[in-house]
Short mmCIF file of C-alpha atoms and ligand atoms in Angstrom, two decimals:
data_model
loop_
_atom_site.label_atom_id
_atom_site.label_comp_id
_atom_site.label_asym_id
_atom_site.label_seq_id
_atom_site.Cartn_x
_atom_site.Cartn_y
_atom_site.Cartn_z
CA MET Q 1222 57.91 -135.83 -159.79
CA ASP Q 1223 59.52 -133.90 -160.93
CA GLU Q 1224 63.00 -133.78 -159.94
CA LEU Q 1225 63.28 -137.90 -159.59
CA VAL Q 1226 62.23 -137.22 -163.58
CA ALA Q 1227 64.70 -134.18 -164.32
CA LEU Q 1228 67.05 -136.74 -162.03
CA CYS Q 1229 65.34 -140.23 -165.06
CA LYS Q 1230 66.50 -138.08 -168.25
CA ARG Q 1231 69.41 -136.65 -166.72
CA ARG Q 1232 71.18 -140.67 -165.64
CA GLY Q 1233 69.56 -142.50 -168.30
CA PHE Q 1234 67.33 -144.38 -166.34
CA ILE Q 1235 63.15 -143.40 -168.26
CA PHE Q 1236 63.04 -140.62 -171.56
CA GLN Q 1237 59.87 -139.63 -173.35
CA SER Q 1238 59.20 -141.88 -175.99
CA ASN Q 1239 59.93 -140.73 -179.89
CA GLU Q 1240 61.42 -137.70 -178.43
CA ILE Q 1241 62.94 -136.15 -181.40
CA TYR Q 1242 59.94 -136.24 -182.88
CA GLY Q 1243 58.45 -134.02 -180.55
CA GLY Q 1244 57.11 -137.67 -178.27
CA LEU Q 1245 54.13 -139.40 -178.27
CA GLN Q 1246 51.87 -138.94 -175.41
CA GLY Q 1247 52.14 -142.16 -172.65
CA LEU Q 1248 55.12 -144.13 -173.64
CA TYR Q 1249 58.19 -143.70 -172.42
CA ASP Q 1250 61.67 -145.75 -173.13
CA TYR Q 1251 63.55 -147.38 -170.50
CA GLY Q 1252 67.43 -146.29 -171.20
CA PRO Q 1253 71.22 -147.42 -170.13
CA LEU Q 1254 70.55 -147.44 -166.41
CA GLY Q 1255 66.20 -147.54 -166.31
CA VAL Q 1256 66.59 -151.45 -168.61
CA GLU Q 1257 69.21 -152.40 -165.54
CA LEU Q 1258 66.77 -151.71 -162.75
CA LYS Q 1259 63.34 -152.70 -164.95
CA ASN Q 1260 65.04 -156.33 -165.46
CA ASN Q 1261 66.47 -156.60 -161.71
CA LEU Q 1262 62.47 -155.95 -160.34
CA LYS Q 1263 60.98 -157.83 -163.10
CA GLN Q 1264 64.29 -161.05 -161.79
CA ALA Q 1265 63.23 -160.43 -158.11
CA TRP Q 1266 60.25 -161.09 -159.40
CA TRP Q 1267 60.76 -164.44 -161.09
CA LYS Q 1268 63.82 -165.19 -158.38
CA ASP Q 1269 60.65 -165.34 -155.38
CA LEU Q 1270 57.54 -165.74 -157.13
CA VAL Q 1271 59.14 -169.25 -159.88
CA PHE Q 1272 62.42 -169.98 -159.21
CA ASP Q 1273 61.71 -169.68 -154.93
CA ARG Q 1274 58.70 -172.05 -155.37
CA ASP Q 1275 58.23 -176.07 -157.26
CA ASP Q 1276 54.32 -174.73 -157.91
CA VAL Q 1277 54.82 -172.35 -160.42
CA GLU Q 1278 56.19 -172.75 -163.90
CA GLY Q 1279 56.25 -169.88 -166.24
CA LEU Q 1280 54.86 -168.86 -169.26
CA ASP Q 1281 55.96 -165.61 -172.21
CA ALA Q 1282 52.78 -165.91 -174.64
CA SER Q 1283 52.10 -164.07 -178.05
CA ILE Q 1284 50.46 -160.01 -177.44
CA LEU Q 1285 48.66 -160.14 -180.50
CA THR Q 1286 45.29 -161.80 -179.17
CA LYS Q 1287 42.61 -163.59 -180.84
CA PRO Q 1288 39.35 -161.33 -180.47
CA ASP Q 1289 37.80 -164.18 -179.16
CA VAL Q 1290 39.41 -164.47 -176.56
CA LEU Q 1291 38.75 -161.19 -175.57
CA LYS Q 1292 35.96 -161.34 -176.13
CA PHE Q 1293 35.50 -164.42 -174.17
CA SER Q 1294 37.54 -162.76 -171.26
CA GLY Q 1295 33.97 -160.19 -171.81
CA HIS Q 1296 36.78 -157.50 -172.89
CA GLU Q 1297 34.96 -156.64 -175.68
CA ASP Q 1298 32.12 -155.29 -173.57
CA THR Q 1299 32.90 -154.27 -170.63
CA PHE Q 1300 37.03 -153.25 -170.96
CA THR Q 1301 36.08 -149.58 -170.69
CA ASP Q 1302 36.48 -145.99 -169.09
CA PRO Q 1303 33.98 -143.54 -169.07
CA LEU Q 1304 34.90 -140.66 -172.07
CA VAL Q 1305 33.41 -136.91 -172.00
CA ASP Q 1306 34.04 -134.68 -175.06
CA CYS Q 1307 34.42 -130.89 -173.59
CA LYS Q 1308 31.80 -129.25 -176.10
CA ASP Q 1309 33.74 -125.48 -175.56
CA CYS Q 1310 37.15 -126.60 -176.60
CA ASN Q 1311 36.75 -130.03 -177.78
CA SER Q 1312 39.14 -132.14 -176.11
CA ARG Q 1313 38.14 -135.88 -174.21
CA TRP Q 1314 38.85 -136.33 -170.87
CA ARG Q 1315 37.81 -138.96 -168.55
CA ALA Q 1316 34.35 -138.31 -166.42
CA ASP Q 1317 35.67 -140.60 -163.58
CA GLN Q 1318 39.32 -138.27 -163.05
CA LEU Q 1319 37.46 -135.00 -163.29
CA LYS Q 1320 37.36 -132.37 -160.55
CA SER Q 1321 33.58 -130.42 -160.02
CA ASN Q 1322 33.00 -132.41 -162.84
CA LYS Q 1323 34.60 -129.17 -164.89
CA CYS Q 1324 36.82 -129.24 -168.09
CA PRO Q 1325 40.97 -129.96 -166.79
CA SER Q 1326 41.98 -127.81 -170.00
CA CYS Q 1327 39.54 -124.84 -169.52
CA GLY Q 1328 36.73 -124.95 -167.06
CA SER Q 1329 33.95 -125.84 -168.76
CA LYS Q 1330 31.45 -127.22 -168.24
CA ASN Q 1331 29.60 -127.48 -170.84
CA LEU Q 1332 30.41 -131.01 -171.33
CA THR Q 1333 28.65 -134.80 -173.63
CA ASP Q 1334 27.51 -137.98 -171.28
CA PRO Q 1335 29.55 -140.39 -170.85
CA ARG Q 1336 29.94 -143.44 -172.59
CA PRO Q 1337 32.19 -146.19 -172.82
CA PHE Q 1338 35.39 -146.04 -174.07
CA ASN Q 1339 36.81 -149.73 -174.72
CA LEU Q 1340 40.31 -149.07 -173.99
CA MET Q 1341 41.93 -152.05 -176.50
CA PHE Q 1342 43.82 -151.05 -179.06
CA LYS Q 1343 43.15 -153.33 -182.33
CA THR Q 1344 46.07 -153.33 -185.42
CA SER Q 1345 45.22 -156.33 -188.94
CA VAL Q 1346 47.17 -159.76 -188.98
CA GLY Q 1347 48.20 -161.03 -192.38
CA PRO Q 1348 48.32 -159.04 -195.40
CA VAL Q 1349 44.52 -158.63 -195.97
CA GLU Q 1350 42.54 -156.34 -194.08
CA ASP Q 1351 39.28 -156.65 -193.24
CA ASN Q 1352 36.75 -157.42 -190.34
CA ASN Q 1353 38.12 -160.71 -190.34
CA SER Q 1354 41.68 -160.51 -189.31
CA PHE Q 1355 41.38 -158.43 -186.81
CA ALA Q 1356 43.79 -159.01 -183.55
CA TYR Q 1357 43.97 -156.87 -180.19
CA LEU Q 1358 47.19 -156.29 -179.03
CA ARG Q 1359 47.07 -158.19 -174.92
CA PRO Q 1360 45.22 -155.62 -172.38
CA GLU Q 1361 46.49 -157.63 -169.79
CA THR Q 1362 49.21 -160.40 -169.79
CA ALA Q 1363 45.67 -162.88 -167.81
CA GLN Q 1364 44.00 -163.94 -170.77
CA ASN Q 1365 46.96 -166.22 -172.80
CA ILE Q 1366 47.79 -167.54 -169.05
CA PHE Q 1367 44.68 -169.22 -168.98
CA THR Q 1368 44.46 -169.22 -173.18
CA ASN Q 1369 47.50 -172.44 -171.95
CA PHE Q 1370 46.27 -173.16 -168.77
CA LYS Q 1371 45.59 -176.49 -170.84
CA ASN Q 1372 49.33 -177.31 -171.68
CA VAL Q 1373 50.25 -176.20 -168.85
CA ILE Q 1374 49.41 -179.16 -166.73
CA ASP Q 1375 49.65 -181.74 -169.91
CA SER Q 1376 53.21 -181.02 -169.82
CA THR Q 1377 53.96 -180.58 -166.48
CA SER Q 1378 51.60 -182.59 -164.61
CA LYS Q 1379 50.96 -179.62 -162.31
CA GLN Q 1380 48.47 -180.30 -159.62
CA LEU Q 1381 46.19 -177.96 -157.80
CA PRO Q 1382 47.62 -175.89 -156.06
CA PHE Q 1383 49.77 -174.23 -158.55
CA GLY Q 1384 50.80 -171.16 -160.54
CA ILE Q 1385 51.49 -169.70 -164.04
CA ALA Q 1386 53.73 -166.75 -164.12
CA GLN Q 1387 54.07 -164.22 -166.80
CA ILE Q 1388 55.62 -161.40 -167.55
CA GLY Q 1389 54.87 -159.79 -170.51
CA LYS Q 1390 53.54 -155.96 -172.31
CA ALA Q 1391 50.47 -154.84 -171.87
CA PHE Q 1392 48.31 -152.54 -174.05
CA ARG Q 1393 45.78 -149.83 -172.97
CA ASN Q 1394 44.43 -146.25 -175.30
CA GLU Q 1395 44.50 -144.50 -171.75
CA ILE Q 1396 41.45 -141.34 -172.72
CA THR Q 1397 44.28 -139.32 -169.88
CA PRO Q 1398 47.98 -140.75 -169.40
CA ARG Q 1399 49.71 -139.09 -166.96
CA ASN Q 1400 52.62 -138.95 -164.19
CA PHE Q 1401 55.76 -140.23 -166.20
CA VAL Q 1402 54.98 -143.27 -166.70
CA PHE Q 1403 52.60 -144.26 -164.18
CA ARG Q 1404 49.70 -144.51 -166.65
CA VAL Q 1405 50.94 -144.63 -169.47
CA ARG Q 1406 49.31 -147.06 -172.44
CA GLU Q 1407 52.07 -149.75 -173.06
CA PHE Q 1408 53.93 -150.79 -169.80
CA GLU Q 1409 54.96 -154.47 -168.79
CA GLN Q 1410 53.09 -156.64 -165.78
CA MET Q 1411 53.95 -159.08 -163.83
CA GLU Q 1412 50.97 -161.49 -162.75
CA LEU Q 1413 50.77 -164.98 -161.31
CA GLU Q 1414 47.52 -166.45 -161.24
CA PHE Q 1415 47.74 -169.18 -158.80
CA PHE Q 1416 44.47 -172.14 -159.45
CA VAL Q 1417 42.85 -173.10 -156.34
CA THR Q 1418 40.57 -175.51 -154.62
CA PRO Q 1419 37.23 -173.57 -155.35
CA GLY Q 1420 36.29 -173.43 -151.15
CA THR Q 1421 40.53 -172.88 -150.06
CA ASP Q 1422 40.06 -169.46 -152.14
CA ASP Q 1423 39.77 -167.00 -149.48
CA GLN Q 1424 42.37 -168.02 -146.85
CA TRP Q 1425 44.98 -168.43 -150.71
CA HIS Q 1426 43.59 -164.94 -151.19
CA GLU Q 1427 44.89 -163.57 -148.00
CA THR Q 1428 47.96 -165.49 -148.45
CA TRP Q 1429 48.92 -163.71 -151.53
CA VAL Q 1430 48.30 -160.39 -149.93
CA ASN Q 1431 51.03 -160.58 -147.61
CA SER Q 1432 52.99 -162.50 -149.43
CA ARG Q 1433 53.29 -159.54 -152.28
CA LEU Q 1434 53.06 -157.42 -149.42
CA ASN Q 1435 55.91 -158.48 -148.54
CA TRP Q 1436 58.21 -158.45 -151.29
CA TRP Q 1437 57.31 -154.94 -152.71
CA ASP Q 1438 58.99 -154.57 -148.34
CA GLN Q 1439 62.05 -156.25 -150.23
CA GLN Q 1440 62.14 -154.53 -152.97
CA GLY Q 1441 63.11 -151.27 -150.86
CA VAL Q 1442 59.00 -149.84 -150.99
CA SER Q 1443 58.27 -149.60 -147.18
CA LYS Q 1444 55.41 -151.23 -145.66
CA ASP Q 1445 54.80 -147.81 -143.81
CA ASN Q 1446 54.08 -146.19 -147.31
CA LEU Q 1447 51.81 -148.99 -148.43
CA GLU Q 1448 47.66 -149.36 -147.99
CA LEU Q 1449 45.68 -151.72 -148.65
CA TYR Q 1450 42.41 -150.50 -150.42
CA ARG Q 1451 39.63 -153.70 -150.22
CA VAL Q 1452 38.31 -152.90 -153.13
CA PRO Q 1453 34.11 -151.71 -152.70
CA GLU Q 1454 30.91 -154.92 -154.06
CA ASN Q 1455 30.27 -152.20 -156.84
CA GLU Q 1456 33.66 -151.07 -157.87
CA LEU Q 1457 34.98 -154.90 -158.93
CA ALA Q 1458 35.46 -155.70 -162.29
CA HIS Q 1459 33.74 -158.11 -163.94
CA TYR Q 1460 35.80 -161.01 -162.97
CA SER Q 1461 36.53 -160.13 -159.66
CA LYS Q 1462 34.48 -162.06 -156.69
CA ALA Q 1463 36.94 -159.60 -154.48
CA THR Q 1464 40.21 -157.63 -155.05
CA VAL Q 1465 42.56 -156.15 -152.74
CA ASP Q 1466 45.20 -153.24 -154.05
CA ILE Q 1467 47.86 -152.38 -153.09
CA MET Q 1468 48.02 -149.03 -152.40
CA TYR Q 1469 51.59 -146.19 -152.49
CA LYS Q 1470 52.45 -143.10 -152.13
CA PHE Q 1471 54.26 -142.03 -154.87
CA PRO Q 1472 54.36 -138.12 -155.41
CA HIS Q 1473 50.83 -137.24 -157.08
CA GLY Q 1474 48.90 -139.24 -154.16
CA LEU Q 1475 48.00 -142.73 -152.78
CA GLU Q 1476 47.73 -145.33 -156.21
CA GLU Q 1477 47.74 -148.19 -157.48
CA LEU Q 1478 51.05 -150.96 -157.26
CA GLU Q 1479 49.36 -153.69 -157.57
CA GLY Q 1480 46.30 -155.81 -157.14
CA ILE Q 1481 45.40 -159.56 -156.28
CA ALA Q 1482 41.75 -160.68 -156.86
CA ASN Q 1483 40.42 -163.66 -156.81
CA ARG Q 1484 38.82 -163.86 -160.33
CA THR Q 1485 37.35 -167.23 -159.29
CA ASP Q 1486 36.57 -169.92 -162.19
CA PHE Q 1487 35.36 -166.33 -164.51
CA ASP Q 1488 37.86 -167.39 -167.15
CA LEU Q 1489 39.18 -170.62 -167.50
CA GLY Q 1490 35.26 -171.18 -167.54
CA SER Q 1491 34.14 -168.66 -169.89
CA HIS Q 1492 37.11 -170.04 -172.76
CA SER Q 1493 35.86 -174.15 -171.68
CA LYS Q 1494 34.05 -175.34 -174.04
CA ASN Q 1495 30.09 -175.61 -172.11
CA GLN Q 1496 30.47 -178.62 -170.97
CA ALA Q 1497 27.67 -181.08 -168.79
CA ASP Q 1498 30.55 -182.10 -166.83
CA LEU Q 1499 31.57 -178.13 -165.25
CA ASN Q 1500 30.36 -177.42 -162.36
CA LEU Q 1501 30.53 -174.14 -162.83
CA GLN Q 1502 30.44 -171.65 -160.54
CA SER Q 1503 30.25 -168.09 -161.54
CA ASN Q 1504 28.41 -166.45 -164.05
CA VAL Q 1505 30.23 -166.99 -167.06
CA LEU Q 1506 29.89 -166.43 -170.55
CA GLU Q 1507 27.95 -168.21 -172.89
CA ASN Q 1508 29.21 -171.17 -174.87
CA ASN Q 1509 31.78 -170.03 -177.19
CA GLU Q 1510 33.97 -172.34 -180.31
CA SER Q 1511 36.65 -172.86 -177.76
CA ASN Q 1512 38.00 -177.08 -178.23
CA ALA Q 1513 39.18 -176.87 -174.63
CA ARG Q 1514 38.07 -178.16 -171.68
CA LEU Q 1515 39.91 -175.79 -168.96
CA ALA Q 1516 39.85 -178.01 -165.65
CA VAL Q 1517 41.60 -180.52 -163.82
CA GLN Q 1518 39.88 -184.12 -162.55
CA ASP Q 1519 39.76 -184.99 -158.58
CA PRO Q 1520 41.91 -188.20 -158.55
CA GLU Q 1521 39.43 -189.44 -156.10
CA THR Q 1522 35.64 -188.34 -157.10
CA LYS Q 1523 36.81 -188.24 -160.82
CA LYS Q 1524 34.46 -184.98 -161.21
CA TRP Q 1525 35.76 -182.58 -163.12
CA ILE Q 1526 36.89 -178.90 -161.19
CA VAL Q 1527 37.66 -175.99 -162.29
CA PRO Q 1528 39.80 -174.11 -160.42
CA TYR Q 1529 39.40 -170.77 -158.83
CA VAL Q 1530 42.14 -169.11 -159.29
CA ILE Q 1531 43.20 -165.46 -156.75
CA GLU Q 1532 46.29 -163.34 -159.43
CA PRO Q 1533 48.09 -161.19 -158.46
CA SER Q 1534 49.17 -158.82 -161.08
CA ALA Q 1535 51.39 -155.84 -160.38
CA GLY Q 1536 53.47 -153.26 -163.02
CA VAL Q 1537 56.44 -152.90 -163.40
CA ASP Q 1538 57.20 -149.47 -164.70
CA ARG Q 1539 54.82 -148.19 -162.04
CA GLY Q 1540 56.90 -150.45 -159.24
CA VAL Q 1541 60.17 -148.69 -161.35
CA LEU Q 1542 58.34 -145.35 -160.18
CA ALA Q 1543 58.03 -145.87 -156.46
CA VAL Q 1544 61.13 -148.07 -156.03
CA LEU Q 1545 62.91 -144.87 -157.48
CA ASN Q 1546 60.93 -142.97 -155.11
CA GLU Q 1547 61.73 -144.46 -152.49
CA ALA Q 1548 65.69 -144.95 -153.12
CA TYR Q 1549 65.50 -140.69 -154.41
CA ASN Q 1550 67.26 -138.97 -150.66
CA VAL Q 1551 69.49 -135.66 -150.93
CA GLU Q 1552 71.09 -135.40 -148.01
CA GLU Q 1553 72.89 -132.06 -145.86
CA LEU Q 1554 76.27 -132.87 -145.54
CA SER Q 1555 79.13 -131.66 -142.74
CA ASP Q 1556 80.34 -129.63 -144.83
CA GLY Q 1557 76.52 -127.81 -146.32
CA LYS Q 1558 76.82 -129.33 -149.47
CA THR Q 1559 74.34 -131.99 -150.40
CA ARG Q 1560 74.26 -134.98 -151.95
CA THR Q 1561 71.65 -137.03 -154.08
CA VAL Q 1562 71.74 -139.59 -153.49
CA LEU Q 1563 69.72 -143.55 -154.75
CA ASN Q 1564 69.65 -145.62 -151.47
CA LEU Q 1565 68.55 -148.33 -154.07
CA LYS Q 1566 68.43 -152.25 -152.39
CA PRO Q 1567 71.47 -153.20 -153.87
CA HIS Q 1568 69.97 -156.41 -155.57
CA LEU Q 1569 67.96 -154.28 -156.97
CA ALA Q 1570 70.32 -151.14 -158.13
CA PRO Q 1571 71.98 -151.09 -162.47
CA ILE Q 1572 75.54 -151.27 -161.61
CA LYS Q 1573 77.06 -153.23 -158.82
CA ALA Q 1574 80.23 -151.15 -158.23
CA ALA Q 1575 82.14 -149.63 -160.21
CA VAL Q 1576 85.65 -149.80 -160.99
CA ILE Q 1577 87.62 -146.49 -160.35
CA PRO Q 1578 91.38 -146.04 -161.03
CA LEU Q 1579 92.95 -143.36 -159.22
CA LYS Q 1580 94.68 -141.95 -162.66
CA LYS Q 1581 92.79 -141.51 -165.66
CA ASN Q 1582 94.85 -143.83 -168.54
CA ASN Q 1583 97.93 -145.10 -166.34
CA SER Q 1584 98.60 -148.53 -167.96
CA GLU Q 1585 99.09 -150.27 -164.06
CA LEU Q 1586 96.27 -148.98 -162.44
CA VAL Q 1587 93.36 -149.25 -165.30
CA ASN Q 1588 94.70 -152.41 -165.83
CA ILE Q 1589 94.39 -153.58 -162.02
CA ALA Q 1590 91.16 -152.30 -162.52
CA SER Q 1591 90.19 -153.85 -166.03
CA ASN Q 1592 91.66 -157.14 -164.10
CA ILE Q 1593 88.89 -156.46 -161.00
CA LYS Q 1594 86.38 -155.69 -163.06
CA LYS Q 1595 86.21 -158.86 -165.57
CA ASP Q 1596 86.44 -161.02 -162.49
CA LEU Q 1597 83.29 -159.31 -160.11
CA GLN Q 1598 81.71 -159.72 -164.05
CA ARG Q 1599 82.16 -162.82 -163.89
CA LEU Q 1600 79.90 -163.41 -161.33
CA ARG Q 1601 76.82 -162.59 -162.86
CA LEU Q 1602 75.60 -159.98 -160.21
CA GLY Q 1603 75.41 -158.24 -162.24
CA ARG Q 1604 76.93 -154.90 -164.61
CA ILE Q 1605 80.12 -153.75 -163.29
CA LEU Q 1606 81.98 -150.65 -164.81
CA LEU Q 1607 85.36 -150.16 -165.23
CA GLU Q 1608 84.86 -145.77 -164.86
CA ASN Q 1609 88.47 -143.93 -166.37
CA SER Q 1610 86.87 -141.51 -165.77
CA GLY Q 1611 90.47 -139.72 -163.70
CA ASN Q 1612 88.10 -138.31 -160.94
CA ILE Q 1613 87.06 -139.65 -158.54
CA GLY Q 1614 85.34 -136.85 -155.99
CA LYS Q 1615 82.74 -136.77 -159.45
CA SER Q 1616 83.13 -140.95 -160.01
CA TYR Q 1617 81.58 -141.44 -156.31
CA ARG Q 1618 79.26 -138.31 -157.43
CA ARG Q 1619 78.03 -139.79 -160.22
CA HIS Q 1620 77.65 -143.43 -158.51
CA ASP Q 1621 75.77 -142.04 -155.39
CA GLU Q 1622 73.05 -140.51 -158.25
CA ILE Q 1623 72.53 -143.37 -159.98
CA GLY Q 1624 72.54 -145.70 -156.74
CA THR Q 1625 75.97 -147.89 -158.11
CA PRO Q 1626 76.77 -149.94 -153.66
CA LEU Q 1627 79.64 -150.27 -154.15
CA CYS Q 1628 82.51 -147.88 -155.73
CA ILE Q 1629 86.44 -148.93 -156.09
CA THR Q 1630 89.44 -147.34 -155.91
CA VAL Q 1631 92.58 -148.86 -157.85
CA ASP Q 1632 95.64 -146.34 -156.77
CA PHE Q 1633 99.66 -146.24 -155.84
CA GLU Q 1634 99.22 -148.75 -152.97
CA THR Q 1635 97.89 -150.96 -154.71
CA LEU Q 1636 101.03 -151.50 -156.43
CA GLU Q 1637 102.16 -152.27 -153.95
CA ASP Q 1638 99.72 -154.93 -151.78
CA ASN Q 1639 96.97 -155.23 -153.94
CA SER Q 1640 94.59 -153.94 -151.52
CA ILE Q 1641 91.73 -151.89 -152.85
CA THR Q 1642 89.26 -149.35 -151.52
CA ILE Q 1643 86.43 -149.67 -150.74
CA ARG Q 1644 83.41 -147.00 -150.70
CA ASP Q 1645 80.11 -147.77 -148.79
CA ARG Q 1646 77.12 -145.91 -150.79
CA ASP Q 1647 74.31 -145.26 -148.15
CA THR Q 1648 77.35 -144.28 -145.23
CA MET Q 1649 80.34 -143.36 -147.88
CA GLN Q 1650 82.64 -144.99 -145.68
CA GLN Q 1651 86.13 -145.86 -146.84
CA LYS Q 1652 88.73 -148.69 -145.80
CA ARG Q 1653 91.19 -151.09 -147.98
CA ILE Q 1654 90.55 -154.31 -147.91
CA ALA Q 1655 92.25 -157.01 -150.16
CA ILE Q 1656 91.80 -157.53 -154.23
CA SER Q 1657 91.62 -161.59 -153.00
CA GLU Q 1658 88.69 -160.44 -150.42
CA LEU Q 1659 85.98 -158.53 -152.70
CA SER Q 1660 84.64 -161.41 -154.92
CA LYS Q 1661 82.86 -162.59 -151.42
CA PHE Q 1662 82.32 -159.27 -150.20
CA LEU Q 1663 80.26 -157.89 -153.52
CA GLU Q 1664 78.64 -161.38 -153.63
CA ASP Q 1665 76.92 -160.88 -149.44
CA LEU Q 1666 76.26 -157.49 -150.16
CA ILE Q 1667 74.24 -157.90 -153.91
CA ILE Q 1668 73.04 -161.33 -152.10
CA ASN Q 1669 71.35 -160.69 -148.84
N1 GAP X 1801 45.46 -158.70 -165.11
C1 GAP X 1801 44.20 -157.76 -163.49
C2 GAP X 1801 44.43 -156.53 -164.66
O1 GAP X 1801 44.98 -156.90 -165.14
P1 GAP X 1801 44.87 -153.62 -164.07
O2 GAP X 1801 44.27 -153.36 -161.97
O3 GAP X 1801 44.03 -153.65 -165.01
O4 GAP X 1801 43.89 -155.82 -163.91
C3 GAP X 1801 47.28 -154.31 -162.84
O5 GAP X 1801 46.23 -153.90 -163.60
C4 GAP X 1801 48.03 -153.79 -163.08
O6 GAP X 1801 49.25 -153.29 -164.58
C5 GAP X 1801 48.42 -152.41 -161.68
O7 GAP X 1801 47.51 -152.78 -160.51
C6 GAP X 1801 49.21 -151.49 -162.52
O8 GAP X 1801 50.65 -151.81 -161.50
C7 GAP X 1801 49.79 -152.47 -163.76
N2 GAP X 1801 48.96 -151.33 -164.32
C8 GAP X 1801 47.02 -151.27 -165.40
N3 GAP X 1801 46.94 -150.30 -166.21
C9 GAP X 1801 48.46 -148.96 -165.43
C10 GAP X 1801 48.66 -148.47 -166.83
N4 GAP X 1801 48.23 -148.16 -168.35
N5 GAP X 1801 49.68 -148.01 -166.59
C11 GAP X 1801 50.56 -148.35 -166.34
N6 GAP X 1801 50.55 -149.71 -165.72
C12 GAP X 1801 49.73 -149.82 -165.39
#
């Protein structure tokens, strides 16, 4: 983990947030390369779940959330972790993460009894700060998918089964943020709520578990390093009938990367005005002030059905960490030296190709390189970089370390025959091709 953290800082993937003022625990900022990698991972998810399907619609809802929503979702009462205080050094810990019931800071066993600590952040909305003006920062993106259920149905005429996908920030006041971006207080989630007819939910649950496992594998997070964990009944969240976690071998241990829950009709039922004609199957919370009936009508029987929902919920930041960890390699070279390389899947690489003139500031070479950059950039495959450093060896090493799949060198032969040298990141093999072949070559590399 330390090597990865150092690389992330050195090369501009991830920085500690508010660093120049000493940092703020549990917050990280994504730098010039990190933002590209993160966006590419989110795009890959969106493409797979929204663009490639016709049964999923997208949503981008607000982060500030009315307390009612999180009251009737059950979060106000149950979204807690057990907090203990060390009576000797006054530090605070999560009781379920302590080893041998000892304070990790001073080793004392003189701890308070655990008490529930609600993880939701509160803020106030508007100029008057009182008990009626507060709102929460959402602790999961899921809730405003449920509250927009009727809007999406009414505007798209979707029928079961169908899903609503959202990527966005979530906030949790974690007691002990730790392990780099693994457990943080501000993070992003990629969540799908897939609504199905009750009775078909178990089958859909299995389908989504398999689909998500395959997706992570396609992002370079090998199935060899992933495990499924069927969450035992006594550990299930309040809304869940069954949850399968996709666990990844992070540098600090086997931990959850994504959870896939069968949330039944709990949320839609809880947010629906209690209507006699809703045949709710789960124990939803008491009646509320909502004005909606979050249900669909069976076209044949005309009965109102509150769909069950299967929820694949993945953390973007944990995804970035897993992808980086899988891609990070230090290789022994034949000359006894080593090279650090990020073998990222090309579609995730922050920079798709670097165009390098052999001689720095040589106007003829730089002009050609600049035109190549413009032409390749027009393909909209991602960022293409013109690297006018004049030091090919150094550029190759830098681009290996940041995962650029292709380096393109413009040299004096280019002036004569319009050919360039391309170098493959993984094999380090070089070959000459015509400039006219480059676009197709790059497209094949990035898209396949
Ligand atoms: N809507 C369901 C839900 O939020 P969760 O298991 O609490 O379920 C889903 O969170 C995913 O969000 C996790 O699998 C993890 O990847 C990510 N996540 C949760 N808490 C996080 C945190 N404090 N820091 C980073 N990622 C987190």
